[in-house]
Amino acid sequence: MPTFDSEGVEIAYIDELPAGGATRALPILLIHGFASNIGMNWISPGWVKTLTEAGYRVIALDNRGHGESEKLHDKGLYGGALMAEDARRLLDHLEIEKAHVMGYSMGARITAFLTLNHPDRVKTATFGGLGINMVRGMAGTGPIAHALEADSIDDVANPTARTFRAFAEQTKSDLKALAACIRSSRDPISRDDVGRIACPVLVAVGSEDVVGGSAKDLAELIPSGQSLVIEGREHMKAVGDQRYKDRVLQFLEQNA
């Protein structure tokens, strides 16, 4: 993948034109979740194919510490607001003035910071896999960090932490970098903050997703918020759901 320099951090990304190669196609920026990467979050579930076939220019980045981007072991070099600046600098690098933005899980949180701090750069925002827990914060990160730092997954007893460790191993991630990322300062996003988001927002969360929380409850805090409950899906299984894709395409078309 190509890379660019984000104030000293090497960030890998993709830039895919739609079928036919229309260079003026509407851009959409995709931001993946914790311990994931472009391939796992957006290519394998069919998102890049779906969006390019629908006529969009698809840009996605591997967040710092993830995928093919630079691995940093200092927790001070992570955090939602800081990682949102990587996304903004990617738009600068590609000379994109404004884009639709969709993030999943941690990527939704990063998208929220991008939308709040640079509202002129975001046409619409889609928060996937993160509902009302966006404003409640994430508890219990310590056990996950310990699980990532353990010598073996066999040493991890906490079932939730074990799930994160297994996923990190599946994505062949740098475990120390992920531990630093999840130990980083978690800048709060308040109810008042999301109430200041002016662009149209779609919140899409699985009905069985205990990590993300209610899509409807978060959408009700956002002036132009809409919600999608992906019935029967939990956090890991919702990302590739066809109902999610169909609703996003409808949402983007409504706000083209």
Short mmCIF file of N, CA, C and O in Angstrom, two decimals, residues 22-118:
data_model
loop_
_atom_site.label_atom_id
_atom_site.label_comp_id
_atom_site.label_asym_id
_atom_site.label_seq_id
_atom_site.Cartn_x
_atom_site.Cartn_y
_atom_site.Cartn_z
N ALA A 22 -13.76 7.03 -12.64
CA ALA A 22 -14.19 8.43 -12.60
C ALA A 22 -13.42 9.18 -11.52
O ALA A 22 -13.63 8.96 -10.32
N THR A 23 -12.53 10.06 -11.91
CA THR A 23 -11.65 10.73 -10.95
C THR A 23 -12.38 11.77 -10.11
O THR A 23 -11.89 12.18 -9.07
N ARG A 24 -13.56 12.22 -10.56
CA ARG A 24 -14.32 13.21 -9.81
C ARG A 24 -15.43 12.57 -8.98
O ARG A 24 -16.36 13.25 -8.55
N ALA A 25 -15.34 11.26 -8.77
CA ALA A 25 -16.36 10.57 -7.98
C ALA A 25 -16.35 11.07 -6.54
O ALA A 25 -15.31 11.48 -6.01
N LEU A 26 -17.51 11.04 -5.90
CA LEU A 26 -17.61 11.46 -4.50
C LEU A 26 -16.74 10.57 -3.62
O LEU A 26 -16.83 9.34 -3.69
N PRO A 27 -15.88 11.14 -2.78
CA PRO A 27 -15.01 10.33 -1.93
C PRO A 27 -15.68 9.94 -0.62
O PRO A 27 -16.47 10.71 -0.04
N ILE A 28 -15.36 8.74 -0.15
CA ILE A 28 -15.75 8.31 1.19
C ILE A 28 -14.51 7.76 1.88
O ILE A 28 -13.77 6.95 1.30
N LEU A 29 -14.27 8.23 3.08
CA LEU A 29 -13.12 7.82 3.89
C LEU A 29 -13.57 6.79 4.91
O LEU A 29 -14.53 7.03 5.66
N LEU A 30 -12.88 5.66 4.99
CA LEU A 30 -13.22 4.58 5.91
C LEU A 30 -12.15 4.45 6.99
O LEU A 30 -10.95 4.45 6.69
N ILE A 31 -12.60 4.35 8.26
CA ILE A 31 -11.69 4.27 9.40
C ILE A 31 -12.03 3.02 10.21
O ILE A 31 -13.13 2.91 10.77
N HIS A 32 -11.10 2.09 10.27
CA HIS A 32 -11.38 0.78 10.87
C HIS A 32 -11.34 0.79 12.39
O HIS A 32 -10.95 1.77 13.03
N GLY A 33 -11.70 -0.35 12.97
CA GLY A 33 -11.78 -0.49 14.42
C GLY A 33 -10.49 -0.99 15.05
O GLY A 33 -9.51 -1.32 14.37
N PHE A 34 -10.52 -1.09 16.38
CA PHE A 34 -9.35 -1.51 17.16
C PHE A 34 -8.94 -2.93 16.78
O PHE A 34 -9.77 -3.83 16.66
N ALA A 35 -7.62 -3.11 16.61
CA ALA A 35 -6.99 -4.40 16.30
C ALA A 35 -7.30 -4.89 14.89
O ALA A 35 -6.90 -5.97 14.51
N SER A 36 -8.01 -4.08 14.11
CA SER A 36 -8.35 -4.46 12.75
C SER A 36 -7.42 -3.76 11.77
O SER A 36 -6.36 -3.26 12.14
N ASN A 37 -7.80 -3.73 10.52
CA ASN A 37 -7.03 -3.06 9.47
C ASN A 37 -7.92 -2.90 8.25
O ASN A 37 -9.08 -3.33 8.26
N ILE A 38 -7.40 -2.29 7.21
CA ILE A 38 -8.21 -2.06 6.00
C ILE A 38 -8.76 -3.38 5.44
O ILE A 38 -9.94 -3.49 5.13
N GLY A 39 -7.88 -4.38 5.34
CA GLY A 39 -8.30 -5.64 4.75
C GLY A 39 -9.40 -6.33 5.54
O GLY A 39 -10.40 -6.78 4.98
N MET A 40 -9.21 -6.40 6.85
CA MET A 40 -10.16 -7.11 7.71
C MET A 40 -11.49 -6.37 7.83
O MET A 40 -12.56 -6.98 7.79
N ASN A 41 -11.43 -5.04 7.96
CA ASN A 41 -12.64 -4.27 8.24
C ASN A 41 -13.41 -3.89 6.97
O ASN A 41 -14.65 -3.81 6.98
N TRP A 42 -12.68 -3.64 5.87
CA TRP A 42 -13.34 -3.04 4.70
C TRP A 42 -13.24 -3.85 3.41
O TRP A 42 -14.17 -3.79 2.60
N ILE A 43 -12.14 -4.58 3.22
CA ILE A 43 -12.01 -5.33 1.96
C ILE A 43 -12.69 -6.69 2.07
O ILE A 43 -13.56 -7.02 1.26
N SER A 44 -12.33 -7.48 3.08
CA SER A 44 -12.91 -8.82 3.22
C SER A 44 -14.43 -8.82 3.36
O SER A 44 -15.10 -9.66 2.75
N PRO A 45 -15.03 -7.89 4.13
CA PRO A 45 -16.50 -7.87 4.23
C PRO A 45 -17.19 -7.29 3.00
O PRO A 45 -18.43 -7.21 2.97
N GLY A 46 -16.42 -6.85 2.00
CA GLY A 46 -17.02 -6.39 0.76
C GLY A 46 -17.36 -4.92 0.67
O GLY A 46 -17.98 -4.48 -0.30
N TRP A 47 -16.92 -4.13 1.66
CA TRP A 47 -17.27 -2.71 1.65
C TRP A 47 -16.63 -1.95 0.50
O TRP A 47 -17.28 -1.12 -0.16
N VAL A 48 -15.36 -2.19 0.23
CA VAL A 48 -14.68 -1.46 -0.85
C VAL A 48 -15.35 -1.78 -2.18
O VAL A 48 -15.63 -0.89 -2.99
N LYS A 49 -15.64 -3.06 -2.42
CA LYS A 49 -16.32 -3.48 -3.64
C LYS A 49 -17.71 -2.84 -3.75
O LYS A 49 -18.09 -2.31 -4.80
N THR A 50 -18.46 -2.88 -2.66
CA THR A 50 -19.81 -2.32 -2.66
C THR A 50 -19.80 -0.84 -2.99
O THR A 50 -20.60 -0.35 -3.81
N LEU A 51 -18.90 -0.10 -2.37
CA LEU A 51 -18.88 1.35 -2.54
C LEU A 51 -18.33 1.77 -3.90
O LEU A 51 -18.84 2.71 -4.53
N THR A 52 -17.29 1.09 -4.38
CA THR A 52 -16.75 1.46 -5.70
C THR A 52 -17.76 1.11 -6.80
O THR A 52 -17.92 1.86 -7.77
N GLU A 53 -18.46 -0.01 -6.64
CA GLU A 53 -19.48 -0.37 -7.62
C GLU A 53 -20.65 0.61 -7.62
O GLU A 53 -21.34 0.78 -8.63
N ALA A 54 -20.86 1.26 -6.47
CA ALA A 54 -21.92 2.27 -6.37
C ALA A 54 -21.46 3.64 -6.87
O ALA A 54 -22.23 4.60 -6.86
N GLY A 55 -20.19 3.72 -7.30
CA GLY A 55 -19.70 4.95 -7.91
C GLY A 55 -18.89 5.85 -7.01
O GLY A 55 -18.59 7.00 -7.39
N TYR A 56 -18.50 5.37 -5.83
CA TYR A 56 -17.74 6.20 -4.89
C TYR A 56 -16.24 5.95 -5.02
O TYR A 56 -15.80 4.84 -5.34
N ARG A 57 -15.47 6.98 -4.75
CA ARG A 57 -14.03 6.87 -4.58
C ARG A 57 -13.77 6.48 -3.13
O ARG A 57 -14.17 7.21 -2.21
N VAL A 58 -13.14 5.35 -2.91
CA VAL A 58 -12.98 4.82 -1.55
C VAL A 58 -11.55 5.02 -1.07
O VAL A 58 -10.59 4.53 -1.67
N ILE A 59 -11.43 5.77 0.03
CA ILE A 59 -10.14 5.98 0.69
C ILE A 59 -10.23 5.32 2.06
O ILE A 59 -11.26 5.42 2.74
N ALA A 60 -9.19 4.63 2.45
CA ALA A 60 -9.16 4.04 3.80
C ALA A 60 -7.73 4.04 4.30
O ALA A 60 -6.79 3.95 3.51
N LEU A 61 -7.57 4.17 5.60
CA LEU A 61 -6.23 4.16 6.18
C LEU A 61 -6.11 3.06 7.24
O LEU A 61 -7.11 2.70 7.87
N ASP A 62 -4.89 2.54 7.38
CA ASP A 62 -4.57 1.71 8.53
C ASP A 62 -4.22 2.68 9.66
O ASP A 62 -3.27 3.47 9.55
N ASN A 63 -4.99 2.66 10.74
CA ASN A 63 -4.69 3.55 11.86
C ASN A 63 -3.28 3.30 12.39
O ASN A 63 -2.75 2.18 12.30
N ARG A 64 -2.67 4.33 12.97
CA ARG A 64 -1.35 4.16 13.57
C ARG A 64 -1.37 2.99 14.55
O ARG A 64 -2.32 2.79 15.30
N GLY A 65 -0.30 2.19 14.49
CA GLY A 65 -0.23 1.00 15.35
C GLY A 65 -0.93 -0.22 14.78
O GLY A 65 -0.91 -1.28 15.40
N HIS A 66 -1.55 -0.08 13.61
CA HIS A 66 -2.35 -1.14 13.01
C HIS A 66 -1.91 -1.42 11.57
O HIS A 66 -1.36 -0.54 10.90
N GLY A 67 -2.22 -2.62 11.11
CA GLY A 67 -2.01 -2.97 9.71
C GLY A 67 -0.60 -2.70 9.24
O GLY A 67 0.38 -3.12 9.85
N GLU A 68 -0.47 -1.95 8.15
CA GLU A 68 0.83 -1.65 7.57
C GLU A 68 1.34 -0.27 7.98
O GLU A 68 2.38 0.17 7.48
N SER A 69 0.61 0.41 8.86
CA SER A 69 1.09 1.71 9.35
C SER A 69 2.14 1.50 10.44
O SER A 69 2.31 0.39 10.95
N GLU A 70 2.81 2.59 10.79
CA GLU A 70 3.90 2.51 11.75
C GLU A 70 3.41 2.05 13.12
O GLU A 70 2.36 2.49 13.60
N LYS A 71 4.19 1.17 13.76
CA LYS A 71 3.84 0.64 15.07
C LYS A 71 4.53 1.46 16.15
O LYS A 71 5.76 1.56 16.19
N LEU A 72 3.75 2.04 17.03
CA LEU A 72 4.25 2.91 18.09
C LEU A 72 3.93 2.26 19.43
O LEU A 72 2.81 1.80 19.66
N HIS A 73 4.90 2.24 20.34
CA HIS A 73 4.71 1.57 21.63
C HIS A 73 4.56 2.56 22.78
O HIS A 73 4.56 2.15 23.95
N ASP A 74 4.42 3.84 22.47
CA ASP A 74 4.23 4.89 23.47
C ASP A 74 2.75 5.25 23.51
O ASP A 74 2.19 5.74 22.52
N LYS A 75 2.10 5.02 24.65
CA LYS A 75 0.66 5.27 24.73
C LYS A 75 0.31 6.74 24.52
O LYS A 75 -0.83 7.08 24.18
N GLY A 76 1.27 7.64 24.70
CA GLY A 76 1.03 9.05 24.47
C GLY A 76 0.88 9.42 23.01
O GLY A 76 0.51 10.55 22.68
N LEU A 77 1.15 8.46 22.12
CA LEU A 77 1.04 8.73 20.69
C LEU A 77 -0.25 8.18 20.09
O LEU A 77 -0.37 8.03 18.86
N TYR A 78 -1.21 7.89 20.95
CA TYR A 78 -2.52 7.41 20.49
C TYR A 78 -3.62 8.29 21.07
O TYR A 78 -3.35 9.33 21.67
N GLY A 79 -4.85 7.88 20.88
CA GLY A 79 -6.02 8.63 21.34
C GLY A 79 -6.87 9.07 20.16
O GLY A 79 -6.36 9.33 19.05
N GLY A 80 -8.18 9.15 20.38
CA GLY A 80 -9.12 9.43 19.29
C GLY A 80 -8.86 10.73 18.57
O GLY A 80 -8.86 10.78 17.33
N ALA A 81 -8.63 11.80 19.31
CA ALA A 81 -8.42 13.11 18.69
C ALA A 81 -7.14 13.13 17.86
O ALA A 81 -7.12 13.68 16.75
N LEU A 82 -6.08 12.51 18.38
CA LEU A 82 -4.81 12.47 17.67
C LEU A 82 -4.92 11.62 16.41
O LEU A 82 -4.42 11.99 15.33
N MET A 83 -5.61 10.51 16.50
CA MET A 83 -5.75 9.62 15.35
C MET A 83 -6.68 10.22 14.30
O MET A 83 -6.54 9.95 13.10
N ALA A 84 -7.60 11.08 14.74
CA ALA A 84 -8.45 11.79 13.78
C ALA A 84 -7.63 12.74 12.92
O ALA A 84 -7.97 12.99 11.76
N GLU A 85 -6.53 13.25 13.48
CA GLU A 85 -5.66 14.13 12.69
C GLU A 85 -4.95 13.35 11.59
O GLU A 85 -4.64 13.92 10.53
N ASP A 86 -4.66 12.07 11.80
CA ASP A 86 -4.11 11.24 10.72
C ASP A 86 -5.10 11.19 9.56
O ASP A 86 -4.71 11.29 8.39
N ALA A 87 -6.39 11.03 9.89
CA ALA A 87 -7.42 10.98 8.85
C ALA A 87 -7.51 12.32 8.12
O ALA A 87 -7.61 12.37 6.89
N ARG A 88 -7.47 13.40 8.88
CA ARG A 88 -7.54 14.73 8.25
C ARG A 88 -6.34 14.97 7.35
O ARG A 88 -6.46 15.50 6.24
N ARG A 89 -5.15 14.56 7.81
CA ARG A 89 -3.94 14.76 7.00
C ARG A 89 -3.97 13.89 5.74
O ARG A 89 -3.39 14.26 4.72
N LEU A 90 -4.62 12.73 5.80
CA LEU A 90 -4.76 11.92 4.60
C LEU A 90 -5.61 12.66 3.57
O LEU A 90 -5.29 12.67 2.37
N LEU A 91 -6.69 13.29 4.01
CA LEU A 91 -7.50 14.10 3.09
C LEU A 91 -6.66 15.23 2.50
O LEU A 91 -6.74 15.51 1.30
N ASP A 92 -5.84 15.85 3.34
CA ASP A 92 -4.94 16.91 2.84
C ASP A 92 -3.98 16.34 1.80
O ASP A 92 -3.76 16.95 0.74
N HIS A 93 -3.39 15.18 2.13
CA HIS A 93 -2.40 14.56 1.25
C HIS A 93 -2.99 14.27 -0.13
O HIS A 93 -2.31 14.42 -1.14
N LEU A 94 -4.26 13.85 -0.15
CA LEU A 94 -4.93 13.51 -1.40
C LEU A 94 -5.67 14.70 -2.01
O LEU A 94 -6.35 14.55 -3.03
N GLU A 95 -5.52 15.85 -1.37
CA GLU A 95 -6.15 17.09 -1.84
C GLU A 95 -7.67 16.94 -1.96
O GLU A 95 -8.29 17.37 -2.94
N ILE A 96 -8.26 16.31 -0.94
CA ILE A 96 -9.71 16.14 -0.87
C ILE A 96 -10.26 17.16 0.13
O ILE A 96 -9.89 17.13 1.31
N GLU A 97 -11.10 18.03 -0.36
CA GLU A 97 -11.62 19.10 0.50
C GLU A 97 -12.65 18.58 1.49
O GLU A 97 -12.67 18.99 2.65
N LYS A 98 -13.52 17.67 1.05
CA LYS A 98 -14.62 17.21 1.88
C LYS A 98 -15.00 15.78 1.48
O LYS A 98 -14.98 15.46 0.29
N ALA A 99 -15.34 14.95 2.45
CA ALA A 99 -15.66 13.56 2.15
C ALA A 99 -16.74 13.04 3.08
O ALA A 99 -16.92 13.54 4.19
N HIS A 100 -17.48 12.05 2.59
CA HIS A 100 -18.26 11.22 3.51
C HIS A 100 -17.25 10.44 4.35
O HIS A 100 -16.18 10.06 3.86
N VAL A 101 -17.58 10.18 5.61
CA VAL A 101 -16.67 9.42 6.48
C VAL A 101 -17.45 8.34 7.21
O VAL A 101 -18.53 8.62 7.76
N MET A 102 -16.93 7.12 7.21
CA MET A 102 -17.54 6.04 7.98
C MET A 102 -16.47 5.35 8.82
O MET A 102 -15.42 4.95 8.31
N GLY A 103 -16.74 5.23 10.10
CA GLY A 103 -15.84 4.51 10.99
C GLY A 103 -16.58 3.39 11.69
O GLY A 103 -17.79 3.46 11.90
N TYR A 104 -15.83 2.34 12.04
CA TYR A 104 -16.44 1.22 12.76
C TYR A 104 -15.77 1.06 14.12
O TYR A 104 -14.54 1.03 14.22
N SER A 105 -16.58 0.98 15.19
CA SER A 105 -16.11 0.78 16.55
C SER A 105 -15.13 1.91 16.94
O SER A 105 -15.54 3.07 16.96
N MET A 106 -13.87 1.61 17.22
CA MET A 106 -12.92 2.67 17.51
C MET A 106 -12.89 3.68 16.37
O MET A 106 -12.71 4.89 16.58
N GLY A 107 -13.04 3.18 15.15
CA GLY A 107 -13.06 4.07 14.00
C GLY A 107 -14.23 5.04 14.02
O GLY A 107 -14.13 6.17 13.50
N ALA A 108 -15.36 4.63 14.61
CA ALA A 108 -16.50 5.54 14.75
C ALA A 108 -16.15 6.66 15.73
O ALA A 108 -16.52 7.82 15.53
N ARG A 109 -15.45 6.30 16.79
CA ARG A 109 -15.02 7.31 17.77
C ARG A 109 -14.05 8.30 17.11
O ARG A 109 -14.16 9.52 17.32
N ILE A 110 -13.12 7.79 16.32
CA ILE A 110 -12.19 8.66 15.59
C ILE A 110 -12.97 9.57 14.63
O ILE A 110 -12.68 10.76 14.50
N THR A 111 -13.96 9.00 13.96
CA THR A 111 -14.80 9.77 13.05
C THR A 111 -15.51 10.90 13.78
O THR A 111 -15.64 12.02 13.26
N ALA A 112 -15.97 10.63 14.99
CA ALA A 112 -16.64 11.67 15.77
C ALA A 112 -15.69 12.83 16.07
O ALA A 112 -16.07 14.00 15.94
N PHE A 113 -14.46 12.52 16.44
CA PHE A 113 -13.47 13.59 16.69
C PHE A 113 -13.18 14.37 15.41
O PHE A 113 -13.05 15.60 15.44
N LEU A 114 -13.06 13.67 14.29
CA LEU A 114 -12.82 14.35 13.01
C LEU A 114 -13.97 15.28 12.69
O LEU A 114 -13.77 16.43 12.25
N THR A 115 -15.19 14.82 12.92
CA THR A 115 -16.38 15.62 12.61
C THR A 115 -16.48 16.83 13.53
O THR A 115 -16.84 17.93 13.08
N LEU A 116 -16.15 16.66 14.80
CA LEU A 116 -16.22 17.76 15.76
C LEU A 116 -15.11 18.78 15.55
O LEU A 116 -15.35 19.99 15.64
N ASN A 117 -13.91 18.31 15.26
CA ASN A 117 -12.75 19.21 15.16
C ASN A 117 -12.57 19.81 13.77
O ASN A 117 -11.93 20.87 13.64
N HIS A 118 -13.12 19.14 12.75
CA HIS A 118 -12.98 19.64 11.38
C HIS A 118 -14.32 19.48 10.65
O HIS A 118 -14.41 18.72 9.66
#
